[in-house]
């Protein structure tokens, strides 16, 4: 006892064994571990002035520290990157211990609880693994810029907000999609912050997550609503049938607007053609409506038709969807192509984001 106490006091700030024992009295339970941080350099990299928390000191620009992630917006503010309390709240998927920080209990957050829209699960058991990998995917409602996957290994968080598939792009696809992966068969590095990417199990793991994410996005989620903002996409949970009925109502309203549109002036029917009062205005073709004076959204219809024609070309399927850099073998694709674009993204942006035809034209040029 005396030998170890002398050794501890020699290389720490403790004066003697009694000083060490006094630290143990601050543990609120009969068992537990107390972590004391000391010998910090100046200026200190941590901010201890925040009540009940320890945070990374803000930079010279006044912004919080943010970990660099592929596909992450520079304006994204992820609290788990700079707040120890926020990080500890998601550190364990199924916590079996109580954690106190600055003598205040840390409230544990179930990361799956953030996926409150269209939550789905996928199970995959790789060859030779004793336990399967569970992937839980869902949409986060509300105004949030958080998206990506929390990856746990043996109940402990290793990677947070890891992006896959189209989440690595700058477009609006697969944003607001959160995921939780339990991958106990992976091998973490010594610092428990990364995985050993040199093993074949890691590449299989990424491929399976990409496959599950694409299946969720394209099949389970309705494609027509997946690219919209969360506030527009769902105000409440809707079933697939409700979305179909909503789409039918929109189509009917468009047909009614066309029937109510005024007939063309000086059209090609001839001098003796019957007027709209005779009941022929409902059969007026769309070209006649355009001749009478284009409506504000007519250019969107023309862009849709043009997009359909480009998609039918022999090279069209190549640009139909975002590039899957992992499964296609082009792992450095997004390092070379800094602004990727595809037809599905353009089609989604055409619904609500484009405000003028030149924006559509710019993205089409980006594809080709």
Coordinates of C-alpha atoms in Angstrom, one line a residue:
X1 CA 0.0 0.0 0.0
X2 CA 2.7 2.4 1.0
X3 CA 4.7 1.7 -2.2
X4 CA 1.8 2.4 -4.5
X5 CA 0.7 5.5 -2.6
X6 CA 4.2 6.9 -2.8
X7 CA 4.3 6.2 -6.5
X8 CA 0.9 7.8 -7.1
X9 CA 1.8 10.9 -5.1
X10 CA 5.2 11.2 -6.9
X11 CA 3.6 11.4 -10.3
X12 CA 0.3 13.3 -9.5
X13 CA -0.9 16.3 -7.6
X14 CA -1.8 14.2 -4.5
X15 CA 0.2 15.0 -1.4
X16 CA -0.3 11.7 0.5
X17 CA -2.5 8.6 0.8
X18 CA -5.1 10.5 2.9
X19 CA -5.5 13.0 0.0
X20 CA -6.2 10.1 -2.3
X21 CA -8.8 8.6 0.0
X22 CA -10.5 11.9 0.2
X23 CA -11.2 11.8 -3.6
X24 CA -13.0 8.5 -3.1
X25 CA -15.4 10.1 -0.7
X26 CA -16.9 12.2 -3.5
X27 CA -18.3 9.0 -5.2
X28 CA -22.0 9.1 -4.3
X29 CA -22.3 5.3 -4.2
X30 CA -20.4 2.5 -2.5
X31 CA -18.9 1.4 -5.9
X32 CA -17.7 3.4 -8.9
X33 CA -14.8 5.1 -10.5
X34 CA -13.7 8.7 -10.1
X35 CA -11.8 10.4 -13.0
X36 CA -9.7 13.4 -12.2
X37 CA -8.1 15.5 -15.0
X38 CA -5.0 17.5 -14.2
X39 CA -1.8 18.9 -15.6
X40 CA -3.7 20.7 -18.4
X41 CA -1.6 23.0 -20.6
X42 CA -2.2 26.7 -20.8
X43 CA -4.2 28.2 -22.4
X44 CA -6.6 25.4 -21.4
X45 CA -8.2 23.4 -24.2
X46 CA -11.3 22.8 -22.0
X47 CA -14.0 25.1 -20.6
X48 CA -14.9 24.2 -17.1
X49 CA -17.1 27.3 -16.6
X50 CA -20.2 25.7 -18.1
X51 CA -22.3 24.4 -15.2
X52 CA -22.5 20.6 -15.1
X53 CA -20.4 20.2 -18.2
X54 CA -16.9 20.2 -19.7
X55 CA -16.6 21.6 -23.2
X56 CA -13.9 22.1 -25.7
X57 CA -12.8 25.7 -25.7
X58 CA -14.2 27.7 -28.6
X59 CA -11.8 28.7 -31.4
X60 CA -10.6 32.2 -32.2
X61 CA -13.6 32.6 -34.5
X62 CA -15.9 32.0 -31.6
X63 CA -17.3 28.7 -33.0
X64 CA -17.4 25.4 -31.2
X65 CA -15.1 22.5 -32.2
X66 CA -16.6 20.2 -34.8
X67 CA -15.2 16.9 -36.0
X68 CA -14.5 16.8 -39.8
X69 CA -16.8 14.3 -41.5
X70 CA -17.3 13.5 -45.2
X71 CA -20.6 15.1 -46.4
X72 CA -21.0 17.3 -43.4
X73 CA -22.2 20.9 -43.8
X74 CA -19.7 23.4 -42.4
X75 CA -22.6 25.1 -40.6
X76 CA -23.6 22.0 -38.8
X77 CA -23.4 22.2 -35.0
X78 CA -23.0 18.8 -33.4
X79 CA -23.1 19.1 -29.6
X80 CA -21.5 15.7 -29.0
X81 CA -18.3 17.0 -30.7
X82 CA -17.6 19.6 -28.1
X83 CA -19.7 18.8 -25.0
X84 CA -18.6 15.9 -22.7
X85 CA -22.1 15.7 -21.2
X86 CA -23.8 15.4 -24.6
X87 CA -21.2 12.7 -25.6
X88 CA -21.7 10.7 -22.4
X89 CA -25.5 10.8 -22.9
X90 CA -25.1 8.5 -26.0
X91 CA -21.9 6.7 -25.1
X92 CA -23.6 3.5 -24.2
X93 CA -26.5 2.1 -26.2
X94 CA -27.9 0.2 -23.1
X95 CA -26.2 1.8 -20.1
X96 CA -25.6 -0.4 -17.1
X97 CA -24.0 2.3 -15.0
X98 CA -24.8 5.8 -13.7
X99 CA -22.5 8.6 -14.9
X100 CA -22.0 11.8 -13.0
X101 CA -20.2 14.8 -14.5
X102 CA -19.3 17.8 -12.3
X103 CA -21.3 16.1 -9.6
X104 CA -24.5 16.1 -11.7
X105 CA -26.1 13.0 -13.1
X106 CA -25.9 12.5 -16.9
X107 CA -29.3 11.9 -18.5
X108 CA -28.9 9.0 -20.9
X109 CA -30.5 9.4 -24.4
X110 CA -31.6 6.4 -26.5
X111 CA -30.4 7.4 -30.0
X112 CA -33.3 5.4 -31.5
X113 CA -35.7 7.8 -29.9
X114 CA -34.7 10.5 -32.3
X115 CA -36.1 8.5 -35.2
X116 CA -39.7 9.3 -34.7
X117 CA -40.8 8.9 -38.3
X118 CA -41.0 5.6 -40.3
X119 CA -38.5 3.6 -38.2
X120 CA -37.3 0.3 -39.7
X121 CA -34.8 -2.3 -38.7
X122 CA -32.5 -4.7 -40.7
X123 CA -30.6 -7.6 -39.5
X124 CA -27.4 -9.0 -41.1
X125 CA -25.2 -11.8 -39.8
X126 CA -21.8 -12.0 -41.6
X127 CA -20.1 -15.3 -42.1
X128 CA -18.3 -16.5 -39.0
X129 CA -19.9 -13.9 -36.7
X130 CA -21.4 -15.1 -33.4
X131 CA -23.9 -12.3 -33.2
X132 CA -25.8 -10.5 -36.0
X133 CA -25.5 -6.8 -36.9
X134 CA -28.7 -4.8 -36.3
X135 CA -29.3 -1.7 -38.3
X136 CA -32.1 0.7 -37.2
X137 CA -33.0 3.5 -39.6
X138 CA -35.6 6.4 -39.4
X139 CA -36.3 10.0 -40.1
X140 CA -35.9 12.8 -37.6
X141 CA -38.7 15.3 -37.5
X142 CA -38.3 18.9 -36.8
X143 CA -35.8 21.5 -37.9
X144 CA -32.5 19.6 -37.5
X145 CA -29.3 19.3 -39.5
X146 CA -28.3 16.1 -37.8
X147 CA -28.1 12.9 -39.9
X148 CA -25.9 9.9 -40.2
X149 CA -25.3 6.7 -38.2
X150 CA -24.2 6.0 -34.6
X151 CA -22.1 2.8 -34.7
X152 CA -21.8 0.9 -31.5
X153 CA -19.4 -2.0 -30.7
X154 CA -20.2 -4.1 -27.7
X155 CA -22.6 -1.5 -26.4
X156 CA -20.1 1.4 -26.7
X157 CA -20.2 4.2 -29.2
X158 CA -17.3 4.2 -31.6
X159 CA -18.4 6.4 -34.5
X160 CA -21.1 9.1 -34.4
X161 CA -23.0 10.6 -37.3
X162 CA -21.2 8.5 -39.8
X163 CA -22.5 9.1 -43.4
X164 CA -23.2 6.5 -46.0
X165 CA -24.4 6.4 -49.7
X166 CA -26.0 9.7 -50.8
X167 CA -25.5 11.2 -47.4
X168 CA -22.0 11.9 -48.5
X169 CA -23.3 14.3 -51.3
X170 CA -24.2 17.9 -51.0
X171 CA -27.7 17.5 -52.3
X172 CA -30.9 17.0 -50.3
X173 CA -31.1 13.2 -50.6
X174 CA -31.2 11.1 -47.4
X175 CA -30.8 14.1 -45.2
X176 CA -32.5 13.9 -41.8
X177 CA -32.1 10.1 -41.9
X178 CA -30.6 8.8 -38.6
X179 CA -29.4 5.3 -37.9
X180 CA -28.0 3.1 -35.2
X181 CA -25.8 0.1 -35.9
X182 CA -24.8 -2.6 -33.5
X183 CA -21.7 -4.1 -35.0
X184 CA -20.0 -6.3 -32.4
X185 CA -18.0 -8.2 -35.0
X186 CA -16.0 -5.2 -36.1
X187 CA -12.5 -4.5 -34.5
X188 CA -12.1 -1.1 -33.0
X189 CA -8.8 0.7 -32.7
X190 CA -7.1 1.2 -29.3
X191 CA -8.6 4.6 -28.7
X192 CA -12.2 3.3 -29.4
X193 CA -12.8 6.1 -31.8
X194 CA -12.3 4.3 -35.1
X195 CA -12.5 0.8 -36.6
X196 CA -9.8 -1.2 -38.3
X197 CA -10.6 -0.4 -41.9
X198 CA -8.0 -2.8 -43.3
X199 CA -10.1 -5.9 -42.5
X200 CA -12.5 -7.4 -45.0
X201 CA -15.3 -7.4 -42.4
X202 CA -15.3 -3.6 -42.4
X203 CA -15.8 -3.3 -46.1
X204 CA -18.7 -5.9 -45.9
X205 CA -20.1 -3.9 -43.0
X206 CA -20.2 -0.7 -45.1
X207 CA -21.7 -2.4 -48.1
X208 CA -24.5 -3.8 -45.9
X209 CA -25.3 -0.5 -44.3
X210 CA -25.4 1.2 -47.8
X211 CA -27.7 -1.6 -49.0
X212 CA -30.0 -1.2 -46.1
X213 CA -30.1 2.6 -46.3
X214 CA -30.9 2.5 -50.1
X215 CA -33.6 -0.1 -49.5
X216 CA -35.1 2.0 -46.7
X217 CA -35.0 5.2 -48.8
X218 CA -36.2 3.9 -52.1
X219 CA -38.7 1.2 -51.1
X220 CA -40.0 1.9 -47.6
X221 CA -40.1 5.7 -47.9
X222 CA -42.3 7.2 -50.5
X223 CA -39.9 8.6 -53.1
X224 CA -42.1 11.6 -53.9
X225 CA -41.8 12.9 -50.3
X226 CA -38.4 11.7 -49.2
X227 CA -36.5 14.7 -50.6
X228 CA -38.7 17.3 -49.1
X229 CA -38.1 19.2 -45.9
X230 CA -39.3 17.4 -42.8
X231 CA -41.9 20.1 -42.1
X232 CA -43.3 19.7 -45.6
X233 CA -42.9 16.0 -45.7
X234 CA -44.9 15.1 -42.7
X235 CA -46.8 17.1 -40.1
X236 CA -48.0 13.8 -38.7
X237 CA -47.4 10.1 -39.5
X238 CA -49.1 9.1 -42.7
X239 CA -49.5 5.6 -44.2
X240 CA -48.5 4.9 -47.7
X241 CA -52.2 4.8 -48.7
X242 CA -52.8 8.3 -47.3
X243 CA -49.9 9.6 -49.4
X244 CA -51.3 8.0 -52.5
X245 CA -54.7 9.6 -51.8
X246 CA -53.0 12.9 -51.3
X247 CA -51.2 12.5 -54.7
X248 CA -54.5 11.7 -56.4
X249 CA -56.2 14.8 -55.0
X250 CA -53.3 17.0 -56.3
X251 CA -53.7 15.5 -59.8
X252 CA -57.4 16.1 -59.7
X253 CA -56.9 19.7 -58.6
X254 CA -54.5 20.3 -61.5
X255 CA -57.0 18.9 -64.0
X256 CA -59.7 21.2 -62.6
X257 CA -57.3 24.2 -63.0
X258 CA -56.8 23.2 -66.7
X259 CA -60.5 23.0 -67.3
X260 CA -61.1 26.3 -65.7
X261 CA -58.4 28.0 -67.8
X262 CA -59.7 30.5 -70.5
X263 CA -59.7 29.3 -74.1
X264 CA -57.0 30.5 -76.5
X265 CA -57.5 33.8 -78.3
X266 CA -57.5 33.3 -82.1
X267 CA -56.8 29.6 -81.8
X268 CA -56.5 27.2 -84.7
X269 CA -60.2 25.9 -84.7
X270 CA -61.3 28.4 -87.4
X271 CA -63.8 31.1 -87.4
X272 CA -66.7 28.8 -86.9
X273 CA -65.3 26.9 -83.9
X274 CA -67.7 26.7 -80.9
X275 CA -67.0 28.8 -77.9
X276 CA -66.2 27.6 -74.3
X277 CA -69.9 28.1 -73.5
X278 CA -70.7 25.2 -75.8
X279 CA -68.7 22.8 -73.6
X280 CA -65.4 22.4 -75.4
X281 CA -63.2 24.2 -73.0
X282 CA -62.7 21.1 -70.8
X283 CA -61.2 19.3 -73.8
X284 CA -58.7 22.1 -74.6
X285 CA -55.2 20.7 -74.8
X286 CA -52.4 21.9 -72.6
X287 CA -50.8 23.6 -75.6
X288 CA -53.9 25.8 -76.0
X289 CA -53.7 26.8 -72.3
X290 CA -50.0 27.8 -72.8
X291 CA -51.0 29.8 -75.9
X292 CA -53.5 31.8 -73.9
X293 CA -50.7 33.0 -71.6
X294 CA -48.3 30.7 -69.6
X295 CA -48.9 30.1 -65.9
X296 CA -46.1 30.7 -63.4
X297 CA -45.3 27.0 -63.1
X298 CA -45.5 26.1 -66.7
X299 CA -41.7 26.1 -67.0
X300 CA -41.6 23.3 -64.3
X301 CA -43.8 21.1 -66.5
X302 CA -41.5 21.7 -69.5
X303 CA -38.5 20.9 -67.4
X304 CA -40.2 17.6 -66.2
X305 CA -40.8 16.6 -69.8
X306 CA -37.2 17.4 -70.7
X307 CA -35.9 15.4 -67.7
X308 CA -38.0 12.4 -68.8
X309 CA -36.6 12.6 -72.3
X310 CA -33.0 12.7 -71.0
X311 CA -33.8 9.7 -68.8
X312 CA -34.9 7.7 -71.8
X313 CA -31.6 8.1 -73.6
X314 CA -29.3 5.1 -73.7
X315 CA -26.9 6.8 -71.2
X316 CA -29.8 8.0 -69.0
X317 CA -29.8 5.1 -66.5
X318 CA -26.2 5.9 -65.6
X319 CA -27.3 9.3 -64.2
X320 CA -30.6 8.2 -62.8
X321 CA -29.4 7.9 -59.1
X322 CA -26.5 9.1 -57.0
X323 CA -23.2 7.2 -57.4
X324 CA -22.7 4.5 -54.7
X325 CA -18.9 5.1 -54.3
X326 CA -18.5 2.0 -52.0
X327 CA -20.2 -0.6 -54.1
X328 CA -19.0 0.8 -57.4
X329 CA -15.4 0.5 -56.4
X330 CA -14.8 4.3 -56.7
X331 CA -14.0 5.0 -53.1
X332 CA -12.4 8.4 -54.0
X333 CA -15.4 9.5 -56.2
X334 CA -16.5 12.3 -53.8
X335 CA -13.0 13.5 -53.4
X336 CA -12.8 14.2 -57.1
X337 CA -16.4 15.2 -57.8
X338 CA -17.1 17.9 -55.3
X339 CA -20.6 18.7 -56.5
X340 CA -22.3 15.5 -57.8
X341 CA -25.7 15.7 -59.4
X342 CA -28.2 13.2 -60.8
X343 CA -31.7 13.1 -62.3
X344 CA -33.4 11.9 -59.1
X345 CA -32.0 14.9 -57.2
X346 CA -33.0 17.3 -60.0
X347 CA -36.5 15.9 -60.0
X348 CA -36.8 16.5 -56.2
X349 CA -35.4 20.0 -56.4
X350 CA -37.8 20.8 -59.2
X351 CA -40.8 20.3 -56.9
X352 CA -39.9 23.1 -54.4
X353 CA -36.3 24.4 -54.6
X354 CA -35.9 25.8 -58.1
X355 CA -37.2 29.3 -58.4
X356 CA -36.3 29.9 -62.1
X357 CA -35.4 27.8 -65.1
X358 CA -31.7 28.8 -65.1
X359 CA -31.2 26.9 -61.8
X360 CA -32.6 23.7 -63.4
X361 CA -30.3 24.3 -66.5
X362 CA -27.3 24.7 -64.2
X363 CA -27.8 21.4 -62.5
X364 CA -28.5 19.6 -65.8
X365 CA -25.2 20.9 -67.1
X366 CA -23.6 19.6 -63.9
X367 CA -24.9 16.0 -64.8
X368 CA -23.4 16.0 -68.3

